[in-house]
Amino acid sequence: MTPLLRVERLTKHFPVRHGALFGRSRGVVHAVDDVSFEVAAGETLGLVGESGCGKSTVGRMLLRLIPPTSGAIEFEGADLLKLPADQMRARRQHMQIIFQDPYGALNPRMTVEDIVKEPIEIAGALDASAARRRVAELLDRVGLAAEHGRRYPHEFSGGQRQRIGIARALALNPRFIVCDEPVSALDVSIQAQIVNLLQDLQDELGLAYLFIAHDLGVVKHISDRVAVMYLGEIVEVAEKRALYAEPLHPYTQALIAAVPEAKPRKGRRKAAITGEIPSALNPPPGCRFHTRCPHVMAVCRETAPAMTEPKPGHRVACHLYPQP
């Protein structure tokens, strides 16, 4: 079955220059390097990793909010990087994003009704009266009342603002949504409400999500599969139960070991991880994790590991496993 979204060798390098505008280039930031994954219709792929690893850059490139340096993005069989602007604009109606910051993502000078209605008006999908009915329906669907449409964003709590952002993302009946850390700025109790809302909407509407987060507990709850990023590269991909039960990459093992437990087990050994994340301006040769890995070998310092599949459906890029 053809996946809804296929990403092949997606790369983004940001040039670093001396001077504000026309300074000489002194290198590039390797924000994302050769990232590949697929998302099926109705599936949630969790994308996790430490801050600065390139997760949000990946999400924004999928919608062409940031132009990739190289690679391919196929959505419903169409290569988004080859579409002209008018066709990409039409295709983007089916691909939306929920931003991390519910305070900064909403225009403070617009009412909630205008915020949610804006994408409908831009697309020319409905007349004025139908658009207002659509906004009332969307607000109800995300747990708000129709009369909330007359208020402004500053009159709402963080969780309510994120519900408004979700309503806006649903306005044009998308098939795929990038959830860019949608609960990281919210209180824990509100996080659960928003995650449950996203799951309910997925069940009702058949949505596919790329759920970007650094909280592995949230990712475990909502995801079907999980991809782990480190310093711009995906190092492991697996079905969530397999990943949490038996992580293969040393970095994934350290991430999962660092998740707090309500009832810590005595004698549980923590995966050792030390040192700072290397600079994306000058990433280390070979395996990028070798500077912090407790299992580092000579080959790790020289040769980048290929993505292999030691177990069915469980892929990992690590020299601890046979390389092709």
CSV table of C-alpha atoms in Angstrom, one decimal:
chain,number,residue,atom,x,y,z
A,1,MET,CA,0.0,0.0,0.0
A,2,THR,CA,1.3,3.4,-1.0
A,3,PRO,CA,2.0,5.6,2.1
A,4,LEU,CA,0.2,8.9,2.5
A,5,LEU,CA,3.6,10.7,2.9
A,6,ARG,CA,7.0,9.5,1.9
A,7,VAL,CA,10.2,11.4,2.7
A,8,GLU,CA,13.5,10.4,1.0
A,9,ARG,CA,16.9,11.8,2.0
A,10,LEU,CA,15.6,15.1,3.2
A,11,THR,CA,18.4,17.6,4.0
A,12,LYS,CA,18.6,21.1,5.2
A,13,HIS,CA,21.8,23.1,5.6
A,14,PHE,CA,21.7,26.7,6.8
A,15,PRO,CA,24.6,28.9,5.7
A,16,VAL,CA,26.5,30.8,8.3
A,17,ARG,CA,28.0,34.1,7.1
A,18,HIS,CA,30.2,36.9,8.4
A,19,GLY,CA,28.2,40.1,8.2
A,20,ALA,CA,24.5,40.8,8.2
A,21,LEU,CA,23.6,40.5,4.5
A,22,PHE,CA,26.4,39.8,2.1
A,23,GLY,CA,29.2,38.5,4.3
A,24,ARG,CA,31.5,35.6,3.3
A,25,SER,CA,30.2,32.1,4.1
A,26,ARG,CA,32.1,30.4,6.9
A,27,GLY,CA,30.2,27.1,6.9
A,28,VAL,CA,26.8,25.5,7.2
A,29,VAL,CA,24.6,24.3,10.0
A,30,HIS,CA,23.7,20.7,9.3
A,31,ALA,CA,20.2,21.0,10.7
A,32,VAL,CA,18.8,17.9,8.9
A,33,ASP,CA,20.9,15.3,7.0
A,34,ASP,CA,19.5,12.5,4.8
A,35,VAL,CA,16.2,11.9,6.8
A,36,SER,CA,13.9,9.3,5.3
A,37,PHE,CA,10.6,8.0,6.7
A,38,GLU,CA,7.0,7.2,5.7
A,39,VAL,CA,3.6,7.9,7.3
A,40,ALA,CA,0.5,5.9,6.4
A,41,ALA,CA,-3.0,7.2,6.2
A,42,GLY,CA,-4.5,7.4,9.7
A,43,GLU,CA,-1.1,6.7,11.4
A,44,THR,CA,0.8,8.7,14.0
A,45,LEU,CA,4.6,8.8,13.6
A,46,GLY,CA,6.3,10.2,16.7
A,47,LEU,CA,9.5,12.1,16.0
A,48,VAL,CA,11.6,12.5,19.2
A,49,GLY,CA,15.0,13.8,20.2
A,50,GLU,CA,16.8,16.4,22.2
A,51,SER,CA,16.2,20.1,21.6
A,52,GLY,CA,18.1,21.3,18.5
A,53,CYS,CA,18.2,17.9,16.8
A,54,GLY,CA,16.2,19.1,13.7
A,55,LYS,CA,12.7,17.8,14.5
A,56,SER,CA,10.8,21.1,13.9
A,57,THR,CA,12.9,21.8,10.8
A,58,VAL,CA,11.7,18.5,9.4
A,59,GLY,CA,8.1,19.3,10.1
A,60,ARG,CA,8.3,22.7,8.5
A,61,MET,CA,10.0,21.4,5.4
A,62,LEU,CA,7.2,18.9,4.8
A,63,LEU,CA,4.8,21.9,4.3
A,64,ARG,CA,7.5,23.8,2.4
A,65,LEU,CA,7.5,26.5,5.0
A,66,ILE,CA,11.3,26.0,4.9
A,67,PRO,CA,12.8,25.1,1.5
A,68,PRO,CA,14.9,21.9,1.7
A,69,THR,CA,18.5,21.8,0.5
A,70,SER,CA,17.9,18.4,-1.1
A,71,GLY,CA,15.7,15.3,-0.9
A,72,ALA,CA,12.2,14.4,-1.9
A,73,ILE,CA,8.8,14.8,-0.2
A,74,GLU,CA,5.9,12.8,-1.8
A,75,PHE,CA,2.4,13.4,-0.6
A,76,GLU,CA,-0.4,11.3,-2.1
A,77,GLY,CA,2.1,10.3,-4.8
A,78,ALA,CA,3.0,13.9,-5.8
A,79,ASP,CA,6.5,15.3,-5.3
A,80,LEU,CA,5.9,18.5,-3.4
A,81,LEU,CA,9.3,19.9,-4.2
A,82,LYS,CA,8.5,19.9,-8.0
A,83,LEU,CA,5.0,21.5,-7.7
A,84,PRO,CA,4.6,25.1,-8.9
A,85,ALA,CA,3.3,27.6,-6.4
A,86,ASP,CA,-0.3,27.4,-7.3
A,87,GLN,CA,-0.5,23.6,-7.2
A,88,MET,CA,1.4,23.6,-3.9
A,89,ARG,CA,-1.0,26.1,-2.4
A,90,ALA,CA,-3.9,23.8,-3.4
A,91,ARG,CA,-2.1,20.7,-2.0
A,92,ARG,CA,-1.3,22.5,1.3
A,93,GLN,CA,-5.0,22.5,2.1
A,94,HIS,CA,-4.6,18.8,2.9
A,95,MET,CA,-1.4,19.4,5.0
A,96,GLN,CA,-1.6,21.5,8.1
A,97,ILE,CA,0.4,22.3,11.2
A,98,ILE,CA,-0.2,22.9,14.9
A,99,PHE,CA,2.5,25.1,16.3
A,100,GLN,CA,4.2,24.7,19.6
A,101,ASP,CA,3.5,28.1,21.2
A,102,PRO,CA,-0.3,28.6,21.6
A,103,TYR,CA,0.5,32.3,22.6
A,104,GLY,CA,2.6,33.2,19.6
A,105,ALA,CA,0.7,31.2,17.0
A,106,LEU,CA,-2.5,33.3,17.1
A,107,ASN,CA,-2.9,36.9,15.9
A,108,PRO,CA,-3.9,39.0,19.0
A,109,ARG,CA,-5.7,41.5,16.8
A,110,MET,CA,-8.1,39.0,15.3
A,111,THR,CA,-11.1,37.4,16.9
A,112,VAL,CA,-11.2,33.6,17.3
A,113,GLU,CA,-13.8,33.4,14.5
A,114,ASP,CA,-11.6,35.4,12.1
A,115,ILE,CA,-8.6,33.2,13.0
A,116,VAL,CA,-10.4,30.0,12.3
A,117,LYS,CA,-12.2,31.4,9.3
A,118,GLU,CA,-9.1,32.8,7.6
A,119,PRO,CA,-7.9,29.6,5.9
A,120,ILE,CA,-11.5,29.0,4.6
A,121,GLU,CA,-11.6,32.5,3.1
A,122,ILE,CA,-8.1,32.2,1.6
A,123,ALA,CA,-9.1,28.9,-0.1
A,124,GLY,CA,-12.5,30.3,-1.2
A,125,ALA,CA,-14.1,27.1,0.0
A,126,LEU,CA,-17.4,28.5,1.4
A,127,ASP,CA,-19.5,31.6,1.3
A,128,ALA,CA,-19.7,33.9,4.4
A,129,SER,CA,-22.7,32.3,6.1
A,130,ALA,CA,-21.4,28.8,5.5
A,131,ALA,CA,-18.0,29.8,6.8
A,132,ARG,CA,-19.5,31.1,10.0
A,133,ARG,CA,-21.4,27.8,10.5
A,134,ARG,CA,-18.2,25.9,9.8
A,135,VAL,CA,-16.3,27.9,12.4
A,136,ALA,CA,-19.0,27.2,15.0
A,137,GLU,CA,-18.8,23.5,14.2
A,138,LEU,CA,-15.0,23.5,14.5
A,139,LEU,CA,-15.1,25.2,17.9
A,140,ASP,CA,-17.6,22.8,19.2
A,141,ARG,CA,-15.5,19.9,17.9
A,142,VAL,CA,-12.4,21.0,19.8
A,143,GLY,CA,-14.4,21.6,23.1
A,144,LEU,CA,-15.1,25.3,22.8
A,145,ALA,CA,-18.5,27.2,22.5
A,146,ALA,CA,-19.7,29.1,19.4
A,147,GLU,CA,-19.8,32.3,21.4
A,148,HIS,CA,-16.0,32.0,22.0
A,149,GLY,CA,-15.6,33.1,18.4
A,150,ARG,CA,-16.3,36.7,19.3
A,151,ARG,CA,-13.4,36.9,21.8
A,152,TYR,CA,-9.7,37.5,21.3
A,153,PRO,CA,-6.8,35.1,22.0
A,154,HIS,CA,-5.7,37.0,25.2
A,155,GLU,CA,-9.0,36.1,26.8
A,156,PHE,CA,-8.1,32.3,26.8
A,157,SER,CA,-5.8,30.0,28.7
A,158,GLY,CA,-2.9,28.2,27.0
A,159,GLY,CA,-4.9,25.0,26.6
A,160,GLN,CA,-7.9,26.9,25.1
A,161,ARG,CA,-5.6,28.7,22.7
A,162,GLN,CA,-4.1,25.4,21.6
A,163,ARG,CA,-7.7,24.2,20.9
A,164,ILE,CA,-8.2,27.2,18.7
A,165,GLY,CA,-5.0,26.4,16.8
A,166,ILE,CA,-6.3,22.8,16.3
A,167,ALA,CA,-9.6,24.2,15.1
A,168,ARG,CA,-7.8,26.4,12.6
A,169,ALA,CA,-5.7,23.4,11.4
A,170,LEU,CA,-8.9,21.4,10.8
A,171,ALA,CA,-10.7,24.2,8.8
A,172,LEU,CA,-10.0,22.8,5.4
A,173,ASN,CA,-10.4,19.1,6.2
A,174,PRO,CA,-6.7,18.1,6.0
A,175,ARG,CA,-5.5,14.5,5.7
A,176,PHE,CA,-2.1,15.1,7.4
A,177,ILE,CA,-1.1,17.4,10.3
A,178,VAL,CA,2.3,18.2,11.6
A,179,CYS,CA,2.0,18.5,15.4
A,180,ASP,CA,5.1,20.5,16.3
A,181,GLU,CA,5.4,19.9,20.1
A,182,PRO,CA,1.7,20.9,20.6
A,183,VAL,CA,1.7,20.2,24.3
A,184,SER,CA,5.2,21.1,25.5
A,185,ALA,CA,4.1,24.7,26.6
A,186,LEU,CA,1.1,23.4,28.6
A,187,ASP,CA,0.6,22.2,32.1
A,188,VAL,CA,0.7,18.4,32.5
A,189,SER,CA,-3.1,18.1,33.2
A,190,ILE,CA,-3.9,20.1,30.1
A,191,GLN,CA,-1.4,18.1,28.0
A,192,ALA,CA,-3.5,15.0,28.6
A,193,GLN,CA,-6.6,16.8,27.5
A,194,ILE,CA,-5.0,18.0,24.2
A,195,VAL,CA,-3.5,14.6,23.5
A,196,ASN,CA,-6.8,12.9,24.0
A,197,LEU,CA,-8.5,15.5,21.8
A,198,LEU,CA,-6.0,14.8,19.0
A,199,GLN,CA,-6.6,11.1,19.3
A,200,ASP,CA,-10.4,11.5,19.2
A,201,LEU,CA,-10.1,13.7,16.1
A,202,GLN,CA,-7.8,11.1,14.4
A,203,ASP,CA,-10.4,8.4,15.0
A,204,GLU,CA,-13.3,10.5,13.8
A,205,LEU,CA,-11.6,12.1,10.7
A,206,GLY,CA,-8.9,9.5,9.8
A,207,LEU,CA,-6.1,12.0,10.2
A,208,ALA,CA,-2.4,11.2,9.9
A,209,TYR,CA,0.0,12.9,12.3
A,210,LEU,CA,3.7,13.6,12.5
A,211,PHE,CA,3.9,14.2,16.2
A,212,ILE,CA,7.1,16.1,17.1
A,213,ALA,CA,8.0,16.0,20.8
A,214,HIS,CA,10.9,15.6,23.3
A,215,ASP,CA,8.6,14.0,26.0
A,216,LEU,CA,8.8,10.3,25.4
A,217,GLY,CA,5.8,9.7,27.7
A,218,VAL,CA,3.5,11.7,25.5
A,219,VAL,CA,4.9,10.1,22.4
A,220,LYS,CA,4.4,6.6,23.8
A,221,HIS,CA,0.8,7.4,24.5
A,222,ILE,CA,-0.2,8.9,21.1
A,223,SER,CA,2.1,7.3,18.5
A,224,ASP,CA,1.9,4.1,16.4
A,225,ARG,CA,5.6,4.2,15.4
A,226,VAL,CA,8.5,6.3,16.7
A,227,ALA,CA,11.5,7.7,14.9
A,228,VAL,CA,14.4,8.9,17.0
A,229,MET,CA,16.6,11.8,15.8
A,230,TYR,CA,20.1,12.8,16.9
A,231,LEU,CA,22.0,15.8,15.6
A,232,GLY,CA,20.0,16.0,12.3
A,233,GLU,CA,19.8,12.2,11.6
A,234,ILE,CA,17.3,9.5,12.3
A,235,VAL,CA,19.0,6.8,14.2
A,236,GLU,CA,16.1,4.4,15.0
A,237,VAL,CA,12.6,3.7,13.8
A,238,ALA,CA,10.2,1.1,15.2
A,239,GLU,CA,6.7,0.3,16.3
A,240,LYS,CA,6.3,2.0,19.7
A,241,ARG,CA,5.9,-1.2,21.8
A,242,ALA,CA,9.1,-2.7,20.3
A,243,LEU,CA,11.0,0.6,20.7
A,244,TYR,CA,10.1,1.1,24.4
A,245,ALA,CA,10.4,-2.6,25.3
A,246,GLU,CA,13.8,-3.2,23.6
A,247,PRO,CA,15.5,0.0,22.2
A,248,LEU,CA,18.5,-0.9,20.0
A,249,HIS,CA,20.4,2.3,19.6
A,250,PRO,CA,22.5,3.5,22.6
A,251,TYR,CA,21.0,7.0,22.3
A,252,THR,CA,17.4,5.6,22.4
A,253,GLN,CA,18.3,3.5,25.4
A,254,ALA,CA,19.6,6.6,27.2
A,255,LEU,CA,16.5,8.6,26.3
A,256,ILE,CA,14.1,5.9,27.6
A,257,ALA,CA,16.2,5.3,30.7
A,258,ALA,CA,15.9,9.0,31.5
A,259,VAL,CA,12.1,9.0,31.6
A,260,PRO,CA,10.9,9.4,35.2
A,261,GLU,CA,9.0,6.5,36.7
A,262,ALA,CA,6.1,6.7,39.1
A,263,LYS,CA,7.4,3.6,40.9
A,264,PRO,CA,11.2,3.3,40.2
A,265,ARG,CA,12.5,-0.2,40.2
A,266,LYS,CA,15.3,-1.0,42.6
A,267,GLY,CA,18.5,-2.0,40.9
A,268,ARG,CA,17.5,-0.6,37.5
A,269,ARG,CA,20.6,0.3,35.6
A,270,LYS,CA,20.6,3.6,33.7
A,271,ALA,CA,22.1,3.8,30.3
A,272,ALA,CA,25.3,5.9,30.6
A,273,ILE,CA,25.4,9.0,28.4
A,274,THR,CA,27.9,11.8,29.1
A,275,GLY,CA,29.1,15.0,27.4
A,276,GLU,CA,27.5,17.7,25.4
A,277,ILE,CA,25.8,17.5,22.0
A,278,PRO,CA,28.4,18.4,19.3
A,279,SER,CA,27.8,21.5,17.2
A,280,ALA,CA,25.7,21.1,14.1
A,281,LEU,CA,28.1,23.6,12.4
A,282,ASN,CA,30.8,20.9,12.6
A,283,PRO,CA,29.3,17.5,13.3
A,284,PRO,CA,31.8,14.7,14.2
A,285,PRO,CA,32.8,12.2,11.5
A,286,GLY,CA,31.5,8.7,11.5
A,287,CYS,CA,28.6,8.1,13.8
A,288,ARG,CA,27.5,11.5,15.2
A,289,PHE,CA,26.7,9.9,18.6
A,290,HIS,CA,30.2,8.4,19.1
A,291,THR,CA,31.4,11.3,21.2
A,292,ARG,CA,28.8,10.4,23.9
A,293,CYS,CA,28.3,6.7,23.3
A,294,PRO,CA,29.3,4.2,26.1
A,295,HIS,CA,29.8,1.5,23.4
A,296,VAL,CA,32.0,3.5,21.0
A,297,MET,CA,34.4,1.5,18.8
A,298,ALA,CA,37.1,2.6,16.4
A,299,VAL,CA,34.8,2.1,13.3
A,300,CYS,CA,32.3,4.5,14.9
A,301,ARG,CA,34.8,7.4,14.8
A,302,GLU,CA,35.5,6.8,11.1
A,303,THR,CA,32.4,5.4,9.3
A,304,ALA,CA,28.8,6.5,9.5
A,305,PRO,CA,26.6,3.5,10.1
A,306,ALA,CA,23.9,2.5,7.6
A,307,MET,CA,20.3,2.0,8.5
A,308,THR,CA,19.8,-1.7,9.0
A,309,GLU,CA,16.8,-3.9,10.1
A,310,PRO,CA,17.9,-6.3,12.8
A,311,LYS,CA,14.3,-7.2,13.5
A,312,PRO,CA,11.2,-7.0,11.3
A,313,GLY,CA,10.0,-3.4,11.2
A,314,HIS,CA,12.7,-2.3,13.6
A,315,ARG,CA,15.4,-0.2,11.9
A,316,VAL,CA,18.6,1.2,13.5
A,317,ALA,CA,21.7,3.0,12.4
A,318,CYS,CA,24.5,1.6,14.6
A,319,HIS,CA,27.7,-0.4,14.2
A,320,LEU,CA,26.6,-2.7,17.1
A,321,TYR,CA,24.5,-4.4,14.5
A,322,PRO,CA,25.6,-6.1,11.2
A,323,GLN,CA,26.1,-3.6,8.4
A,324,PRO,CA,25.2,-4.3,4.8
